[in-house]
Amino acid sequence: MKKLLVIPSLFIILTAFGQAGEISIIPQPAEMQLGTGSFRLKGRTTITYDNPSGKAVAEMLALKLDQASGFTIKVKEGSRGAIQLNINKEVNSRLGTEGYTLSVTSKNIIISANKPAGLFYGMQSLLQIMPPECKCAPAVNITDYPRFPWRGIMLDVSRNFFTKEEVKKYIDEIAGFKFNTFHWHLTDDNGWRIEIKSLPKLTEVGAWRVARAGHFGDRDNPKPGEPATVGGFYTQEDIREIVKYAQERFITIVPEVDVPGHSMAAIASYPELCCTKNPDIKVNPGTAFSEWYGDGTFKMLVDNTLNPSDEKVYEFLDKVFTELAQLFPGQYIHVGGDECYKGYWEADAGCQALMKKLGITMVEQLQGYFVDRVEKILQTKGKKLIGWDEILEAGISPNATVMSWRGIQGGIEAAKLGHYVIMTPTSFAYLDYQQGEKTIEPPLYSGLRLRKCYSFDPVPEGVDSKYILGGQGNLWTEQIPEFRHAEYMTWPRGWALAEDFWTPIEKKNWNDFVKRTERQFLRNDYSGINYSKAIFDPIISAKKTDDKTLVEMSAEAPGLKIYYTLDDQMPDDHSPEYIKPFEIPAGGPVTLRVIAYRDGKPAGHLITLSPDDLKKR
Ligand code: ACM
């Protein structure tokens, strides 16, 4: 059932935003001085742009101000408007291509930048310092520029499909926090999502799977003859529209076609592409088709891997990348390369013959051969290759860029070999992980709290920072069936990552970030964008010492008081307050109930840990 959007009282929101001097921007700008007074927007306010390249941002700003204020703000070329968007006549070298200065006084608002991208980011900061009805802005002087050139978010649209309008909304949301890269995971075992005109079965067959309910990964296999009715794909017309929409927001789209593993949807469409050529392979509806052995090794029970020894596979990829290269103007195409199971290669006569011919003895090396071939295809289309860090294992192609996801080690090795790297480790940047108390949050096998996201520094010690292009948050969507939940999983952790990737490291401050996060919550309430309040839920751990269970609790957000009961009463701020670790009393099964308060009001969820839950911690 879809929830109705509940917009809180306008009065509460305006009051919260209306206080002078309350400037709250995410990501925190590099330099900021507060002024006195404020600029007041009027019906006759005009926005000017002094260079034709600033026109589009000026018009976007006018539209946003009109929608919020009800005014009709005029836009014209020139440099005398009460709101000015100016391109620097002399390049300000501190600002680079994305930086800006923003000056707000009682008389005017001036955003200056070397390039239109800077005007766009200046606009985003301006909109964040205005109250939701955008009729005023507090006086301030900002000089701001990003720490990294790659500030990305990845959305997986294979495990669950998101519509064109949802993808555009997501792009608009991330652009608001100065992300500049949208990594679009377009293909995987659970759906092929992009029309390739020369390979129509990819979307006739590969975009659809049988309907299943329940936890992704534990679902029933397709039955013989069962119709595949769930899914969807983007037509090339849709893709062009989304690319243009992203460009208008200074976002580069990096499309990913994940090969040679994770290819079950392509194989369901064209079974001849895999070693087993099994015509019964179907687009996977979320079954358990792999076994994981806890040490990173695994087995795929269904063949989901392209055959590296078959020239037909490279002809297939040439067609795919030809069309992709025409659709996406960015310099990079992501070719996946992760979690590629080699068992079917091992058993295949063609792969064995190829290994002999290449003089290689380990089947893993075939992936190096495959990636080299793919890189050559991309070069003929004028594109550069990015892959997940597994592409390092088989001898990396000299020009490949690496996305380090299994921790940061792959990124460190790649940077030491002189490759460009994007840091996106599970430990700091996996937005599909649970963000709060695991008995409350929707289930997943791992967790990642906001504070951990906020502590992420993409440049590891001892690595030349010039090789670290930046970082990225990844939203895998096995457990994300609807867009509202994609928002819930992205925010506020995406804000923490935005600050990790933009703000000078010495300007980051957790307590201040939480304050700004809470103000952003109000903005989200106003705009109806979903988010998680997990930072108000205490972190509870339990340790067994001798025969006793010792409970420890802490709060992620500052200023919380934690109350608990051990006697089946509902906790409130009259219950015992948590001060220090305590023992679970012996003599019978005990349930722990916990709630956090702030300023005398409940702030988080009620957490109930059964005797069994406590035992498992
Ligand atoms: C990945 O998470 N398999 C890149």
XYZ file of C-alpha atoms and ligand atoms in Angstrom:
621
model
C 0.000 0.000 0.000
C 1.364 3.401 -0.927
C 1.527 5.883 1.908
C -0.067 9.268 1.528
C 2.430 12.074 1.561
C 2.100 13.891 4.856
C 3.335 17.466 4.611
C 3.946 18.869 8.087
C 2.510 22.170 9.056
C 4.007 24.949 6.967
C 4.161 27.078 10.089
C 6.474 24.659 11.914
C 8.775 24.432 8.935
C 8.937 28.151 8.244
C 9.604 28.810 11.918
C 12.444 26.318 11.874
C 14.005 27.944 8.830
C 13.204 31.526 9.629
C 15.922 32.194 12.167
C 18.545 34.657 10.997
C 22.092 33.396 10.894
C 20.975 29.780 10.597
C 22.959 28.793 7.564
C 23.053 25.118 6.881
C 24.589 23.766 3.693
C 25.390 20.161 2.777
C 28.147 19.615 1.753
C 29.812 22.172 4.022
C 31.468 24.874 1.871
C 35.222 25.358 1.852
C 34.984 28.926 3.201
C 32.029 30.817 4.579
C 31.564 34.099 6.469
C 28.180 35.104 7.782
C 27.073 38.680 7.121
C 24.317 40.771 8.660
C 20.844 41.301 7.339
C 19.234 39.444 4.505
C 18.197 39.709 0.885
C 14.452 39.865 0.278
C 13.051 38.427 -2.927
C 10.306 40.498 -4.567
C 7.936 39.933 -7.445
C 10.006 42.299 -9.581
C 13.391 40.728 -8.775
C 15.369 40.003 -11.924
C 18.050 37.381 -12.475
C 20.771 38.339 -14.939
C 23.480 36.217 -16.548
C 26.494 37.914 -18.092
C 27.459 35.111 -20.441
C 25.191 32.971 -22.636
C 26.625 29.853 -20.958
C 24.965 30.954 -17.707
C 21.476 31.238 -19.178
C 20.313 27.681 -18.474
C 21.252 27.872 -14.777
C 19.631 31.317 -14.492
C 16.416 29.924 -15.940
C 16.539 26.888 -13.666
C 17.000 29.151 -10.634
C 14.088 31.355 -11.740
C 11.871 28.312 -12.124
C 12.750 27.033 -8.658
C 12.187 30.473 -7.093
C 8.872 30.855 -8.952
C 7.655 27.454 -7.806
C 8.577 28.163 -4.192
C 7.578 31.825 -3.891
C 4.669 32.153 -6.285
C 6.448 35.112 -7.940
C 7.357 35.312 -11.617
C 11.048 36.133 -11.600
C 12.408 37.622 -14.837
C 15.613 36.365 -16.426
C 17.685 38.424 -18.858
C 21.196 38.730 -20.201
C 23.229 41.411 -18.420
C 24.998 42.021 -15.150
C 22.790 44.329 -13.109
C 20.058 42.064 -11.797
C 19.321 41.841 -8.098
C 20.403 38.218 -8.564
C 23.457 37.896 -10.793
C 24.998 34.787 -12.265
C 28.376 35.817 -13.594
C 31.081 33.915 -15.428
C 34.516 35.178 -14.326
C 36.216 37.254 -17.024
C 39.528 36.223 -15.509
C 39.734 32.651 -14.328
C 39.819 32.306 -10.537
C 42.251 29.406 -10.262
C 41.047 28.374 -6.788
C 37.597 27.613 -8.122
C 38.539 25.238 -10.927
C 35.705 24.110 -13.172
C 33.132 23.418 -10.445
C 33.811 26.023 -7.762
C 31.878 29.241 -7.171
C 31.619 32.276 -4.986
C 28.271 33.290 -3.526
C 27.723 36.700 -2.019
C 24.410 37.596 -0.414
C 23.847 41.114 0.909
C 20.653 43.037 1.590
C 21.059 44.534 -1.911
C 21.874 41.615 -4.129
C 22.899 38.004 -4.635
C 25.929 37.366 -6.824
C 27.105 33.924 -7.880
C 30.377 33.896 -9.807
C 32.190 30.956 -11.328
C 34.672 30.065 -14.032
C 32.216 27.655 -15.627
C 28.444 27.079 -15.634
C 28.882 24.042 -13.343
C 30.077 26.452 -10.650
C 26.983 28.629 -11.142
C 24.862 25.502 -10.719
C 26.574 24.566 -7.439
C 26.326 28.165 -6.245
C 22.593 27.959 -6.976
C 22.316 24.759 -4.915
C 23.981 26.453 -1.941
C 21.720 29.476 -2.330
C 18.591 27.301 -2.359
C 19.747 25.533 0.814
C 20.186 28.795 2.733
C 16.733 30.024 1.738
C 13.617 28.936 3.603
C 11.310 26.673 1.596
C 9.224 29.566 0.237
C 12.479 31.168 -1.038
C 11.513 34.751 -0.280
C 14.728 35.660 1.539
C 18.356 34.654 1.961
C 20.641 35.511 4.891
C 23.743 37.595 4.145
C 26.784 35.437 3.583
C 30.017 35.210 1.636
C 31.041 31.800 0.366
C 34.034 30.571 -1.627
C 33.600 26.926 -2.453
C 35.073 24.182 -4.618
C 35.181 20.377 -4.478
C 37.861 18.155 -2.991
C 37.401 15.460 -5.677
C 36.418 15.522 -9.347
C 34.416 12.260 -9.065
C 31.492 12.441 -6.672
C 29.258 9.558 -7.525
C 26.163 7.628 -6.630
C 25.353 4.283 -8.245
C 21.801 3.068 -8.730
C 21.125 -0.585 -9.561
C 18.056 -0.756 -11.817
C 18.438 -4.462 -12.601
C 17.476 -6.049 -9.276
C 14.454 -3.791 -9.303
C 13.414 -1.531 -12.149
C 12.888 2.181 -11.585
C 10.921 4.229 -14.103
C 12.339 7.017 -16.244
C 10.636 9.609 -14.031
C 12.048 8.000 -10.869
C 15.555 7.958 -12.313
C 15.234 11.641 -13.212
C 14.007 12.438 -9.719
C 16.955 10.554 -8.223
C 19.380 12.476 -10.455
C 17.777 15.757 -9.411
C 18.052 14.802 -5.737
C 21.747 13.872 -5.913
C 22.593 16.981 -7.985
C 21.234 19.053 -5.083
C 24.167 17.843 -2.971
C 26.767 18.487 -5.664
C 27.235 14.896 -6.817
C 28.422 15.014 -10.423
C 28.401 11.340 -11.463
C 25.479 8.961 -11.783
C 26.697 5.393 -12.229
C 23.805 3.507 -13.773
C 23.972 -0.262 -13.177
C 21.877 -1.227 -16.206
C 22.373 -4.966 -16.507
C 22.659 -7.914 -14.161
C 21.260 -11.384 -13.550
C 17.836 -9.999 -12.705
C 17.110 -7.798 -15.700
C 18.626 -6.122 -18.768
C 17.344 -2.545 -18.778
C 18.573 -0.771 -21.899
C 17.237 -1.144 -25.417
C 19.923 -2.345 -27.845
C 18.315 -2.089 -31.261
C 20.618 -4.619 -32.918
C 19.944 -7.172 -30.126
C 16.180 -6.950 -29.544
C 15.897 -10.062 -27.363
C 17.892 -8.332 -24.622
C 14.788 -6.357 -23.788
C 12.090 -8.642 -25.232
C 13.337 -11.463 -22.988
C 16.064 -10.087 -20.713
C 14.040 -7.255 -19.202
C 11.340 -9.512 -17.755
C 11.175 -12.088 -14.987
C 8.492 -14.132 -13.287
C 6.534 -12.482 -10.477
C 7.769 -13.387 -7.016
C 7.146 -12.128 -3.497
C 9.336 -12.341 -0.457
C 12.929 -11.714 0.424
C 15.138 -11.333 -2.648
C 17.633 -14.187 -2.658
C 15.256 -16.707 -1.097
C 12.593 -16.827 -3.802
C 11.262 -19.761 -5.814
C 12.714 -20.670 -9.197
C 10.731 -19.926 -12.376
C 8.384 -22.804 -13.277
C 8.428 -24.293 -16.789
C 6.288 -22.145 -19.095
C 5.621 -19.524 -16.420
C 5.138 -16.085 -18.026
C 7.713 -13.387 -17.195
C 5.687 -10.293 -16.389
C 7.794 -8.206 -14.003
C 10.420 -5.721 -15.117
C 10.889 -3.002 -17.681
C 13.570 -1.223 -19.663
C 14.545 2.178 -20.988
C 14.072 2.815 -24.695
C 16.870 4.687 -26.412
C 14.538 7.679 -26.476
C 14.212 7.407 -22.667
C 17.983 7.182 -22.322
C 18.521 10.325 -24.422
C 15.975 12.175 -22.294
C 17.650 11.090 -19.063
C 21.151 11.910 -20.363
C 19.974 15.425 -21.310
C 18.253 15.861 -17.945
C 21.476 14.824 -16.187
C 23.608 17.136 -18.347
C 21.388 20.061 -17.392
C 22.287 19.213 -13.800
C 26.014 18.830 -14.531
C 25.853 15.107 -13.932
C 27.781 12.675 -16.091
C 26.144 9.294 -16.480
C 28.469 6.297 -16.408
C 26.498 3.364 -17.818
C 27.436 -0.096 -16.583
C 27.019 -3.318 -18.523
C 28.234 -5.915 -16.046
C 30.275 -8.631 -17.830
C 31.468 -11.363 -18.006
C 29.718 -12.431 -14.768
C 26.316 -11.155 -13.612
C 25.035 -11.824 -17.147
C 22.071 -14.136 -16.621
C 19.578 -11.734 -18.233
C 21.739 -11.510 -21.385
C 22.152 -15.312 -21.380
C 18.405 -15.853 -20.953
C 18.048 -13.746 -24.125
C 20.934 -15.329 -26.078
C 21.916 -18.689 -24.460
C 24.717 -19.203 -27.003
C 26.751 -16.510 -25.169
C 27.661 -18.790 -22.246
C 29.705 -21.989 -22.100
C 26.768 -24.254 -21.179
C 24.488 -22.743 -23.871
C 21.623 -23.848 -21.657
C 18.332 -22.656 -23.225
C 16.467 -23.121 -19.938
C 18.300 -20.305 -18.171
C 15.780 -17.618 -17.238
C 16.094 -14.059 -15.986
C 16.555 -14.566 -12.276
C 13.612 -13.490 -10.087
C 15.675 -13.377 -6.880
C 16.445 -17.022 -6.130
C 19.498 -18.317 -4.293
C 21.582 -19.416 -7.281
C 25.005 -19.039 -5.709
C 26.830 -20.541 -2.744
C 29.205 -18.340 -0.738
C 31.915 -19.922 1.377
C 32.687 -17.037 3.744
C 36.225 -16.423 2.432
C 35.184 -14.520 -0.685
C 35.003 -17.687 -2.817
C 31.709 -18.808 -4.295
C 29.992 -21.034 -6.795
C 27.286 -20.083 -9.291
C 24.729 -22.883 -9.479
C 23.380 -21.425 -12.730
C 25.694 -20.293 -15.535
C 25.625 -16.482 -15.518
C 28.974 -15.932 -17.242
C 29.794 -15.017 -20.834
C 32.156 -17.377 -22.662
C 35.511 -15.594 -23.154
C 36.660 -18.099 -25.787
C 33.811 -17.454 -28.221
C 34.256 -14.725 -30.827
C 30.451 -14.388 -30.953
C 30.623 -12.893 -27.447
C 32.917 -10.087 -28.636
C 30.663 -9.469 -31.638
C 27.769 -9.213 -29.184
C 29.691 -6.796 -26.973
C 30.745 -4.728 -29.964
C 27.081 -4.219 -30.838
C 26.175 -3.358 -27.244
C 29.028 -0.878 -26.803
C 28.498 0.704 -30.230
C 24.969 1.686 -29.229
C 25.954 2.596 -25.683
C 28.751 4.858 -26.917
C 26.290 6.701 -29.131
C 23.847 7.232 -26.287
C 26.197 8.297 -23.488
C 28.488 11.271 -24.154
C 30.728 10.720 -21.084
C 34.242 9.365 -21.533
C 33.724 6.223 -19.413
C 31.826 2.990 -19.794
C 31.750 0.643 -16.800
C 32.090 -3.019 -17.745
C 31.589 -4.586 -14.317
C 33.976 -7.523 -13.924
C 32.923 -8.364 -10.355
C 32.074 -11.762 -8.877
C 32.776 -13.674 -12.080
C 32.533 -17.429 -11.472
C 35.071 -19.375 -13.524
C 33.759 -22.921 -12.940
C 31.970 -23.161 -16.295
C 35.091 -21.845 -18.086
C 37.168 -24.501 -16.337
C 34.921 -27.258 -17.709
C 34.700 -25.843 -21.235
C 36.816 -27.255 -24.086
C 36.852 -23.901 -25.930
C 38.166 -22.077 -22.849
C 40.793 -24.756 -22.279
C 41.933 -24.480 -25.918
C 42.116 -20.687 -25.621
C 44.220 -20.961 -22.456
C 46.617 -23.265 -24.265
C 46.831 -20.867 -27.193
C 47.471 -17.913 -24.863
C 50.022 -19.900 -22.846
C 48.157 -19.349 -19.569
C 47.585 -21.972 -16.924
C 45.021 -20.452 -14.584
C 41.422 -19.999 -15.611
C 41.367 -16.694 -13.679
C 43.743 -15.279 -16.296
C 41.017 -15.634 -18.887
C 39.267 -12.713 -17.246
C 42.349 -10.574 -17.968
C 42.149 -11.642 -21.620
C 38.413 -10.849 -21.670
C 38.858 -7.379 -20.135
C 41.672 -6.601 -22.599
C 39.406 -7.515 -25.480
C 36.583 -5.398 -24.075
C 38.921 -2.458 -23.530
C 39.985 -2.651 -27.192
C 36.335 -2.609 -28.257
C 35.710 0.467 -26.095
C 38.763 2.212 -27.524
C 37.317 1.841 -31.032
C 34.245 3.722 -29.739
C 36.377 6.453 -28.138
C 35.538 5.330 -24.585
C 37.589 4.488 -21.483
C 37.054 1.372 -19.379
C 36.154 1.260 -15.702
C 35.725 -1.982 -13.831
C 35.207 -3.281 -10.299
C 38.440 -4.153 -8.495
C 38.374 -7.810 -9.597
C 39.782 -6.618 -12.938
C 43.096 -6.196 -11.095
C 43.409 -9.894 -10.336
C 44.048 -11.169 -13.826
C 46.542 -8.543 -14.932
C 44.901 -5.201 -15.469
C 44.742 -3.453 -18.846
C 47.086 -0.442 -18.812
C 44.467 2.281 -19.181
C 41.698 0.848 -17.027
C 40.216 2.819 -14.127
C 39.371 0.803 -11.017
C 36.385 1.038 -8.718
C 37.536 -0.329 -5.371
C 34.581 -1.980 -3.614
C 35.935 -4.956 -1.620
C 37.574 -2.551 0.803
C 40.237 -0.055 -0.204
C 43.096 -2.481 -0.887
C 42.248 -2.912 -4.570
C 42.250 0.858 -4.934
C 45.607 1.152 -3.170
C 47.182 -1.479 -5.442
C 45.698 0.071 -8.571
C 46.881 3.572 -7.611
C 50.379 2.212 -6.935
C 50.345 0.753 -10.447
C 49.436 4.205 -11.781
C 45.733 3.594 -12.445
C 43.000 6.039 -11.630
C 40.750 4.868 -8.816
C 37.290 5.568 -7.463
C 36.908 4.510 -3.855
C 33.603 2.878 -3.080
C 34.312 0.326 -0.338
C 31.491 -1.675 1.227
C 32.705 -0.539 4.647
C 31.910 3.138 4.014
C 29.859 3.500 0.862
C 27.324 0.670 0.461
C 23.967 2.333 0.762
C 22.050 -0.956 0.560
C 23.410 -1.934 3.990
C 21.208 -1.464 7.067
C 21.689 1.985 8.562
C 20.381 1.419 12.081
C 19.241 -1.143 14.629
C 19.052 -4.419 12.754
C 15.858 -5.684 14.400
C 14.046 -2.589 13.108
C 15.549 -1.933 9.686
C 14.538 -4.029 6.677
C 16.767 -7.115 6.671
C 20.188 -7.203 5.049
C 23.372 -9.107 5.818
C 25.440 -6.100 6.874
C 25.192 -2.639 8.361
C 26.627 0.822 7.748
C 25.842 3.697 10.085
C 25.747 7.358 9.084
C 28.708 8.183 11.286
C 30.843 5.552 9.549
C 29.882 7.010 6.152
C 30.849 10.423 7.447
C 34.286 9.184 8.542
C 35.194 8.093 5.005
C 38.370 9.544 3.518
C 38.801 8.231 -0.040
C 42.576 8.842 0.011
C 44.363 6.093 1.952
C 47.678 6.840 3.620
C 50.710 6.372 1.426
C 48.783 6.718 -1.838
C 49.429 9.530 -4.293
C 46.150 11.437 -4.152
C 46.343 12.350 -7.829
C 45.282 8.791 -8.669
C 42.170 8.935 -6.473
C 39.520 10.551 -8.620
C 37.045 10.460 -5.754
C 34.395 8.281 -4.243
C 30.944 6.900 -4.749
C 28.017 5.517 -2.804
C 26.442 2.378 -4.256
C 22.746 1.590 -3.972
C 22.169 -2.071 -4.826
C 18.476 -2.736 -4.976
C 17.831 -6.408 -4.224
C 15.831 -5.300 -1.172
C 14.560 -2.020 -2.650
C 11.332 -2.659 -4.549
C 10.110 0.948 -4.629
C 11.552 4.388 -5.208
C 10.504 5.734 -1.779
C 12.667 3.056 -0.207
C 15.575 3.969 -2.513
C 15.313 7.476 -1.054
C 15.112 6.085 2.483
C 18.333 4.143 1.967
C 20.135 7.044 0.263
C 19.421 9.857 2.712
C 21.014 10.935 5.005
C 23.999 8.669 4.215
C 24.264 10.246 0.760
C 24.670 13.635 2.479
C 27.590 12.269 4.499
C 29.220 10.965 1.321
C 28.537 14.261 -0.475
C 30.511 15.984 2.271
C 33.278 13.334 2.186
C 33.745 13.966 -1.520
C 33.325 17.760 -1.623
C 34.383 19.405 1.632
C 38.027 20.014 2.633
C 38.762 17.305 5.183
C 39.735 19.848 7.882
C 36.303 21.492 7.577
C 34.387 18.303 8.339
C 32.782 18.116 11.770
C 30.395 15.354 12.843
C 28.362 17.303 15.409
C 27.898 20.181 13.007
C 26.995 17.757 10.213
C 24.272 16.204 12.391
C 22.790 19.664 13.016
C 22.719 20.355 9.294
C 21.328 16.870 8.662
C 18.419 17.599 10.984
C 17.669 20.825 9.153
C 17.796 18.920 5.905
C 15.265 16.456 7.390
C 12.849 19.406 7.623
C 13.489 20.289 3.999
C 12.794 16.698 3.043
C 9.583 16.728 5.085
C 8.590 19.789 3.111
C 9.469 18.335 -0.286
C 8.239 14.814 0.478
C 11.618 13.163 -0.123
C 11.980 10.096 2.048
C 14.901 9.598 4.467
C 15.911 7.560 7.495
C 15.968 8.801 11.082
C 18.110 5.864 12.241
C 20.614 8.248 13.863
C 18.110 8.649 16.701
C 18.104 4.916 17.440
C 20.637 3.834 20.058
C 23.408 1.416 19.128
C 23.123 -1.632 21.384
C 25.746 -4.311 21.839
C 25.896 -7.195 24.280
C 28.995 -8.979 25.513
C 29.173 -12.309 27.279
C 31.632 -12.296 30.158
C 31.778 -15.479 32.298
C 28.120 -16.321 32.599
C 26.892 -12.767 32.408
C 25.589 -10.663 29.550
C 26.824 -7.088 29.655
C 24.847 -4.544 27.619
C 26.497 -1.465 26.174
C 24.636 1.351 24.456
C 25.623 4.510 22.672
C 23.925 7.205 20.650
C 24.924 8.222 17.160
C 23.403 11.710 17.235
C 24.686 14.065 19.944
C 22.382 15.137 22.786
C 20.329 11.951 23.074
C 19.341 10.392 26.406
C 18.740 6.659 26.361
C 16.104 5.027 28.603
C 15.484 1.316 29.031
C 13.480 -1.324 30.821
C 14.229 -4.936 31.681
C 10.846 -5.780 33.216
C 8.403 -5.658 30.311
C 7.363 -2.060 30.904
C 7.291 0.388 28.012
C 10.293 2.689 28.468
C 9.969 6.454 28.629
C 11.971 9.267 30.204
C 10.953 8.083 33.692
C 12.591 4.693 33.124
C 16.236 4.048 34.085
C 18.589 6.191 32.014
C 21.542 4.436 30.446
C 24.732 5.776 32.012
C 27.127 2.860 31.819
C 27.192 -0.818 30.761
C 24.905 -3.043 32.844
C 24.295 -6.723 33.349
C 21.182 -8.541 32.202
C 19.721 -9.910 35.465
C 19.812 -13.671 35.892
C 16.889 -15.878 36.902
C 14.618 -15.876 33.857
C 14.250 -14.663 30.284
C 14.668 -10.881 30.048
C 13.534 -8.574 27.254
C 15.390 -5.276 26.809
C 13.346 -2.294 25.668
C 15.124 0.936 24.732
C 14.166 4.380 23.506
C 16.130 7.597 23.012
C 14.818 11.042 23.967
C 15.989 14.487 23.101
C 14.822 17.729 24.662
C 12.241 15.759 26.627
C 10.669 14.113 23.575
C 11.004 10.610 22.122
C 13.491 10.894 19.265
C 13.910 7.380 17.901
C 12.089 4.091 17.529
C 11.256 1.807 20.398
C 13.777 -1.036 20.215
C 12.772 -4.377 21.678
C 15.407 -7.078 22.025
C 14.067 -10.486 22.996
C 16.148 -12.858 25.142
C 17.130 -14.583 21.882
C 18.168 -11.307 20.198
C 20.293 -10.482 23.239
C 21.964 -13.882 23.132
C 22.882 -13.369 19.465
C 24.595 -10.001 19.991
C 29.714 -5.430 -6.157
O 29.222 -5.019 -5.077
N 29.518 -6.682 -6.530
C 30.496 -4.559 -7.008
